[in-house]
């Protein structure tokens, strides 16, 4: 009987820790599962908005991002900047995008005609101007667009007219002034307005034409003249939600913020009308 009692006691000593360990493991497992479920819920509530925007809006939107995200903690903004024409091609080819901000009505019209934006979300939110610029250290006597002398220019930077809105507006101005053909051998074409600005900042060209908002953010260029509005199509910036977006309400919230008083102040800060 003593041996049996001894064996029973020994078995209790051996198996009790295992029983406790199993219980602890079950509790830990339940805690991990609960934490995972909570994390999953948070992840599901978080939204990343993919925003395709004209390059001229780079500084404006990067500034606006902090204010919008602070008021909409569950939304993160990710930007894809480029020329409006190239962004249209990306959206047409299925590139992920929730919102499109264009530097021209024409490019937005292209998407609208193909049913690639949500029509009722489209709104014009800003205007811009064309300016003639030179490097700040350049000693130039040119004081107006009419004074541009093709024979006295080595290189002239403009946006590529077929895909870059600023290039299309520039071509209209130069054609109006009978300068388009005489300048053909002088032109350096930029893939977007920021590349045009960079050419002038680096001193790679004698003159360039950009938006007034782009010239405003650079300390390395000077504005020589502003193009008259009647020389070119009105420079209007529209915004709209892309039809394929899975985050319609969040996208609408961004548009509401951009067109609010806070958004307007930021647009004015960077030289937009």
Tab-separated table of C-alpha atoms in Angstrom:
chain	number	residue	atom	x	y	z
A	1	UNK	CA	0.000	0.000	0.000
A	2	UNK	CA	2.889	2.366	0.797
A	3	UNK	CA	4.377	1.691	-2.649
A	4	UNK	CA	1.039	2.448	-4.332
A	5	UNK	CA	0.629	5.686	-2.371
A	6	UNK	CA	4.214	6.653	-3.240
A	7	UNK	CA	3.645	6.029	-6.968
A	8	UNK	CA	0.401	8.027	-6.911
A	9	UNK	CA	2.169	10.964	-5.272
A	10	UNK	CA	4.995	10.770	-7.794
A	11	UNK	CA	2.556	10.811	-10.717
A	12	UNK	CA	0.841	13.891	-9.304
A	13	UNK	CA	4.166	15.667	-9.004
A	14	UNK	CA	5.017	14.808	-12.629
A	15	UNK	CA	1.687	15.693	-14.299
A	16	UNK	CA	0.549	18.786	-12.349
A	17	UNK	CA	3.140	21.103	-14.036
A	18	UNK	CA	2.043	19.841	-17.459
A	19	UNK	CA	-1.544	20.599	-16.611
A	20	UNK	CA	-0.601	24.121	-15.542
A	21	UNK	CA	1.527	24.618	-18.643
A	22	UNK	CA	-1.350	23.541	-20.892
A	23	UNK	CA	-3.650	25.966	-19.130
A	24	UNK	CA	-1.142	28.815	-19.485
A	25	UNK	CA	-0.577	27.994	-23.129
A	26	UNK	CA	-4.335	28.057	-23.729
A	27	UNK	CA	-4.580	31.479	-22.087
A	28	UNK	CA	-1.613	32.813	-24.102
A	29	UNK	CA	-3.072	31.351	-27.274
A	30	UNK	CA	-6.389	33.041	-26.570
A	31	UNK	CA	-4.629	36.368	-25.889
A	32	UNK	CA	-2.682	36.145	-29.167
A	33	UNK	CA	-5.865	35.327	-31.063
A	34	UNK	CA	-7.607	38.299	-29.459
A	35	UNK	CA	-4.703	40.618	-30.326
A	36	UNK	CA	-4.666	39.332	-33.902
A	37	UNK	CA	-8.392	39.901	-34.240
A	38	UNK	CA	-7.992	43.462	-32.909
A	39	UNK	CA	-5.099	44.166	-35.318
A	40	UNK	CA	-7.116	42.764	-38.196
A	41	UNK	CA	-10.017	45.063	-37.348
A	42	UNK	CA	-7.696	48.097	-37.246
A	43	UNK	CA	-6.113	47.124	-40.572
A	44	UNK	CA	-9.536	46.765	-42.173
A	45	UNK	CA	-10.492	50.263	-41.018
A	46	UNK	CA	-7.310	51.854	-42.382
A	47	UNK	CA	-7.485	53.158	-45.946
A	48	UNK	CA	-4.691	54.120	-48.333
A	49	UNK	CA	-5.773	56.573	-51.017
A	50	UNK	CA	-3.703	56.421	-54.193
A	51	UNK	CA	-3.673	59.895	-55.724
A	52	UNK	CA	-2.498	60.597	-59.271
A	53	UNK	CA	-1.669	64.293	-59.521
A	54	UNK	CA	-0.130	66.769	-61.951
A	55	UNK	CA	3.534	67.453	-61.145
A	56	UNK	CA	2.806	71.148	-60.601
A	57	UNK	CA	0.824	70.172	-57.478
A	58	UNK	CA	3.736	68.377	-55.784
A	59	UNK	CA	4.525	70.919	-53.061
A	60	UNK	CA	0.898	71.851	-52.503
A	61	UNK	CA	-0.265	68.285	-51.901
A	62	UNK	CA	2.735	67.349	-49.766
A	63	UNK	CA	1.882	70.313	-47.549
A	64	UNK	CA	-1.821	69.472	-47.487
A	65	UNK	CA	-1.138	65.817	-46.592
A	66	UNK	CA	-0.276	66.437	-42.937
A	67	UNK	CA	-3.413	68.441	-42.207
A	68	UNK	CA	-5.735	66.002	-43.954
A	69	UNK	CA	-4.247	62.905	-42.274
A	70	UNK	CA	-4.399	64.546	-38.842
A	71	UNK	CA	-8.150	65.039	-39.307
A	72	UNK	CA	-8.642	61.612	-40.904
A	73	UNK	CA	-6.413	59.298	-38.875
A	74	UNK	CA	-7.576	56.156	-40.678
A	75	UNK	CA	-6.621	57.490	-44.135
A	76	UNK	CA	-3.102	57.587	-45.590
A	77	UNK	CA	-2.366	59.555	-48.757
A	78	UNK	CA	0.077	58.163	-51.322
A	79	UNK	CA	0.939	60.376	-54.293
A	80	UNK	CA	1.900	59.564	-57.855
A	81	UNK	CA	3.091	62.775	-59.539
A	82	UNK	CA	3.639	63.195	-63.269
A	83	UNK	CA	2.387	64.912	-66.382
A	84	UNK	CA	-1.400	64.819	-66.663
A	85	UNK	CA	-1.257	63.080	-70.037
A	86	UNK	CA	0.917	60.239	-68.750
A	87	UNK	CA	-1.237	59.825	-65.651
A	88	UNK	CA	-4.287	59.479	-67.895
A	89	UNK	CA	-2.534	56.698	-69.808
A	90	UNK	CA	-1.698	54.920	-66.545
A	91	UNK	CA	-5.304	55.063	-65.355
A	92	UNK	CA	-6.547	53.881	-68.750
A	93	UNK	CA	-4.184	50.911	-68.471
A	94	UNK	CA	-5.523	49.932	-65.057
A	95	UNK	CA	-2.900	51.426	-62.746
A	96	UNK	CA	-4.298	51.633	-59.179
A	97	UNK	CA	-5.644	55.113	-58.469
A	98	UNK	CA	-8.449	56.519	-56.331
A	99	UNK	CA	-8.275	60.185	-57.305
A	100	UNK	CA	-7.021	62.116	-60.326
A	101	UNK	CA	-5.948	65.780	-60.199
A	102	UNK	CA	-5.261	67.187	-63.649
A	103	UNK	CA	-3.565	70.373	-64.838
A	104	UNK	CA	-6.027	70.592	-67.735
A	105	UNK	CA	-9.688	70.020	-68.460
A	106	UNK	CA	-8.780	68.165	-71.640
A	107	UNK	CA	-7.073	65.290	-69.799
A	108	UNK	CA	-9.938	64.964	-67.329
A	109	UNK	CA	-12.382	65.014	-70.250
A	110	UNK	CA	-10.518	62.046	-71.753
A	111	UNK	CA	-11.192	59.938	-68.662
A	112	UNK	CA	-14.763	61.159	-68.329
A	113	UNK	CA	-15.551	60.280	-71.939
A	114	UNK	CA	-14.333	56.743	-71.240
A	115	UNK	CA	-16.388	56.437	-68.027
A	116	UNK	CA	-13.218	56.198	-65.952
A	117	UNK	CA	-14.182	58.817	-63.358
A	118	UNK	CA	-17.216	59.294	-61.117
A	119	UNK	CA	-18.885	62.213	-62.910
A	120	UNK	CA	-20.603	63.789	-59.919
A	121	UNK	CA	-17.305	64.084	-58.010
A	122	UNK	CA	-15.613	66.194	-60.679
A	123	UNK	CA	-14.908	69.790	-59.639
A	124	UNK	CA	-12.561	72.565	-60.768
A	125	UNK	CA	-10.462	73.635	-57.781
A	126	UNK	CA	-7.685	75.952	-59.018
A	127	UNK	CA	-6.319	78.088	-61.839
A	128	UNK	CA	-2.791	78.981	-62.920
A	129	UNK	CA	-0.770	81.243	-65.195
A	130	UNK	CA	2.143	80.798	-67.603
A	131	UNK	CA	5.363	82.681	-66.925
A	132	UNK	CA	8.613	83.165	-68.819
A	133	UNK	CA	11.605	82.426	-66.588
A	134	UNK	CA	15.395	82.491	-66.627
A	135	UNK	CA	18.101	81.424	-64.203
A	136	UNK	CA	18.424	83.998	-61.417
A	137	UNK	CA	22.079	84.659	-62.328
A	138	UNK	CA	21.385	85.198	-66.022
A	139	UNK	CA	21.877	88.684	-67.384
A	140	UNK	CA	19.056	88.903	-69.886
A	141	UNK	CA	17.335	91.896	-71.417
A	142	UNK	CA	14.148	89.956	-72.251
A	143	UNK	CA	11.292	91.592	-70.367
A	144	UNK	CA	8.247	90.197	-72.198
A	145	UNK	CA	7.150	87.285	-74.357
A	146	UNK	CA	7.106	89.602	-77.371
A	147	UNK	CA	10.811	90.317	-76.901
A	148	UNK	CA	11.871	86.671	-77.326
A	149	UNK	CA	14.407	86.569	-80.177
A	150	UNK	CA	14.918	83.024	-81.520
A	151	UNK	CA	18.238	83.976	-83.137
A	152	UNK	CA	19.636	85.072	-79.774
A	153	UNK	CA	18.605	81.900	-77.907
A	154	UNK	CA	20.673	78.762	-77.560
A	155	UNK	CA	18.175	76.544	-75.736
A	156	UNK	CA	14.567	77.075	-74.672
A	157	UNK	CA	12.856	74.659	-72.206
A	158	UNK	CA	9.156	73.873	-72.504
A	159	UNK	CA	6.900	70.941	-71.634
A	160	UNK	CA	6.337	68.253	-74.228
A	161	UNK	CA	3.156	69.517	-75.975
A	162	UNK	CA	1.601	66.110	-76.686
A	163	UNK	CA	1.439	64.838	-73.102
A	164	UNK	CA	2.275	67.749	-70.785
A	165	UNK	CA	-0.440	70.413	-70.322
A	166	UNK	CA	2.079	73.210	-69.691
A	167	UNK	CA	3.668	72.286	-73.019
A	168	UNK	CA	0.317	72.454	-74.784
A	169	UNK	CA	-0.452	75.874	-73.298
A	170	UNK	CA	3.078	77.034	-74.180
A	171	UNK	CA	2.677	75.963	-77.790
A	172	UNK	CA	-0.539	77.979	-78.022
A	173	UNK	CA	1.280	81.076	-76.735
A	174	UNK	CA	4.256	80.680	-79.069
A	175	UNK	CA	1.983	80.075	-82.041
A	176	UNK	CA	-0.021	83.180	-81.168
A	177	UNK	CA	3.225	85.205	-81.177
A	178	UNK	CA	4.531	83.533	-84.371
A	179	UNK	CA	7.454	82.072	-82.443
A	180	UNK	CA	6.657	78.361	-82.622
A	181	UNK	CA	8.316	77.595	-85.960
A	182	UNK	CA	11.400	79.844	-85.463
A	183	UNK	CA	12.100	78.183	-82.072
A	184	UNK	CA	11.859	74.554	-83.235
A	185	UNK	CA	15.618	73.929	-83.304
A	186	UNK	CA	16.053	75.558	-79.888
A	187	UNK	CA	13.471	73.633	-77.894
A	188	UNK	CA	14.348	71.312	-75.000
A	189	UNK	CA	11.253	69.292	-74.110
A	190	UNK	CA	10.508	68.337	-70.495
A	191	UNK	CA	8.525	65.266	-69.456
A	192	UNK	CA	6.632	67.435	-66.938
A	193	UNK	CA	6.687	71.023	-65.737
A	194	UNK	CA	9.150	70.272	-62.910
A	195	UNK	CA	11.709	69.019	-65.414
A	196	UNK	CA	11.351	72.273	-67.338
A	197	UNK	CA	11.916	74.164	-64.093
A	198	UNK	CA	15.000	72.074	-63.317
A	199	UNK	CA	16.555	72.827	-66.727
A	200	UNK	CA	16.307	76.547	-65.975
A	201	UNK	CA	17.506	76.173	-62.371
A	202	UNK	CA	20.585	74.266	-63.548
A	203	UNK	CA	21.372	76.852	-66.223
A	204	UNK	CA	21.049	74.268	-68.997
A	205	UNK	CA	18.828	76.611	-71.048
A	206	UNK	CA	18.508	80.341	-71.629
A	207	UNK	CA	14.769	80.568	-71.046
A	208	UNK	CA	11.831	78.385	-70.024
A	209	UNK	CA	8.070	78.565	-69.633
A	210	UNK	CA	6.396	77.116	-66.530
A	211	UNK	CA	3.378	77.781	-64.332
A	212	UNK	CA	3.614	80.754	-61.987
A	213	UNK	CA	3.132	78.335	-59.057
A	214	UNK	CA	6.288	76.429	-60.038
A	215	UNK	CA	8.359	79.596	-60.389
A	216	UNK	CA	7.131	80.691	-56.954
A	217	UNK	CA	8.643	77.709	-55.140
A	218	UNK	CA	12.119	78.100	-56.699
A	219	UNK	CA	14.886	80.367	-55.400
A	220	UNK	CA	17.011	79.724	-58.492
A	221	UNK	CA	14.855	81.339	-61.181
A	222	UNK	CA	13.422	84.764	-61.892
A	223	UNK	CA	10.162	85.605	-63.624
A	224	UNK	CA	10.607	87.792	-66.693
A	225	UNK	CA	6.991	88.038	-67.867
A	226	UNK	CA	3.489	86.593	-67.520
A	227	UNK	CA	1.569	85.367	-70.575
A	228	UNK	CA	-1.715	87.084	-71.314
A	229	UNK	CA	-4.680	84.739	-70.649
A	230	UNK	CA	-6.143	85.329	-74.102
A	231	UNK	CA	-3.038	83.786	-75.675
A	232	UNK	CA	-3.913	80.281	-74.481
A	233	UNK	CA	-6.684	78.037	-73.207
A	234	UNK	CA	-7.657	78.750	-69.602
A	235	UNK	CA	-5.426	76.826	-67.194
A	236	UNK	CA	-7.935	75.098	-64.930
A	237	UNK	CA	-7.285	72.206	-62.518
A	238	UNK	CA	-10.094	69.631	-62.109
A	239	UNK	CA	-10.243	66.762	-59.613
A	240	UNK	CA	-12.408	63.612	-59.617
A	241	UNK	CA	-12.691	60.148	-58.087
A	242	UNK	CA	-11.519	57.346	-60.378
A	243	UNK	CA	-14.303	54.878	-61.203
A	244	UNK	CA	-12.299	51.842	-60.077
A	245	UNK	CA	-11.724	53.252	-56.589
A	246	UNK	CA	-12.870	51.044	-53.719
A	247	UNK	CA	-12.845	53.989	-51.321
A	248	UNK	CA	-15.458	56.395	-52.649
A	249	UNK	CA	-16.366	58.034	-49.333
A	250	UNK	CA	-12.738	58.537	-48.288
A	251	UNK	CA	-11.936	59.979	-51.723
A	252	UNK	CA	-14.869	62.388	-51.404
A	253	UNK	CA	-13.521	63.427	-48.003
A	254	UNK	CA	-10.205	64.342	-49.620
A	255	UNK	CA	-11.919	66.413	-52.309
A	256	UNK	CA	-13.956	68.191	-49.620
A	257	UNK	CA	-10.750	69.015	-47.719
A	258	UNK	CA	-8.949	70.279	-50.834
A	259	UNK	CA	-11.852	72.599	-51.691
A	260	UNK	CA	-12.364	73.761	-48.095
A	261	UNK	CA	-10.989	77.043	-46.716
A	262	UNK	CA	-7.942	75.168	-45.402
A	263	UNK	CA	-7.247	73.679	-48.813
A	264	UNK	CA	-7.730	77.018	-50.546
A	265	UNK	CA	-5.241	78.692	-48.234
A	266	UNK	CA	-2.606	76.082	-49.093
A	267	UNK	CA	-3.309	76.501	-52.817
A	268	UNK	CA	-2.882	80.269	-52.515
A	269	UNK	CA	0.322	79.774	-50.526
A	270	UNK	CA	1.876	77.995	-53.505
A	271	UNK	CA	0.742	80.490	-56.109
A	272	UNK	CA	-2.520	79.003	-57.401
A	273	UNK	CA	-5.525	81.228	-58.062
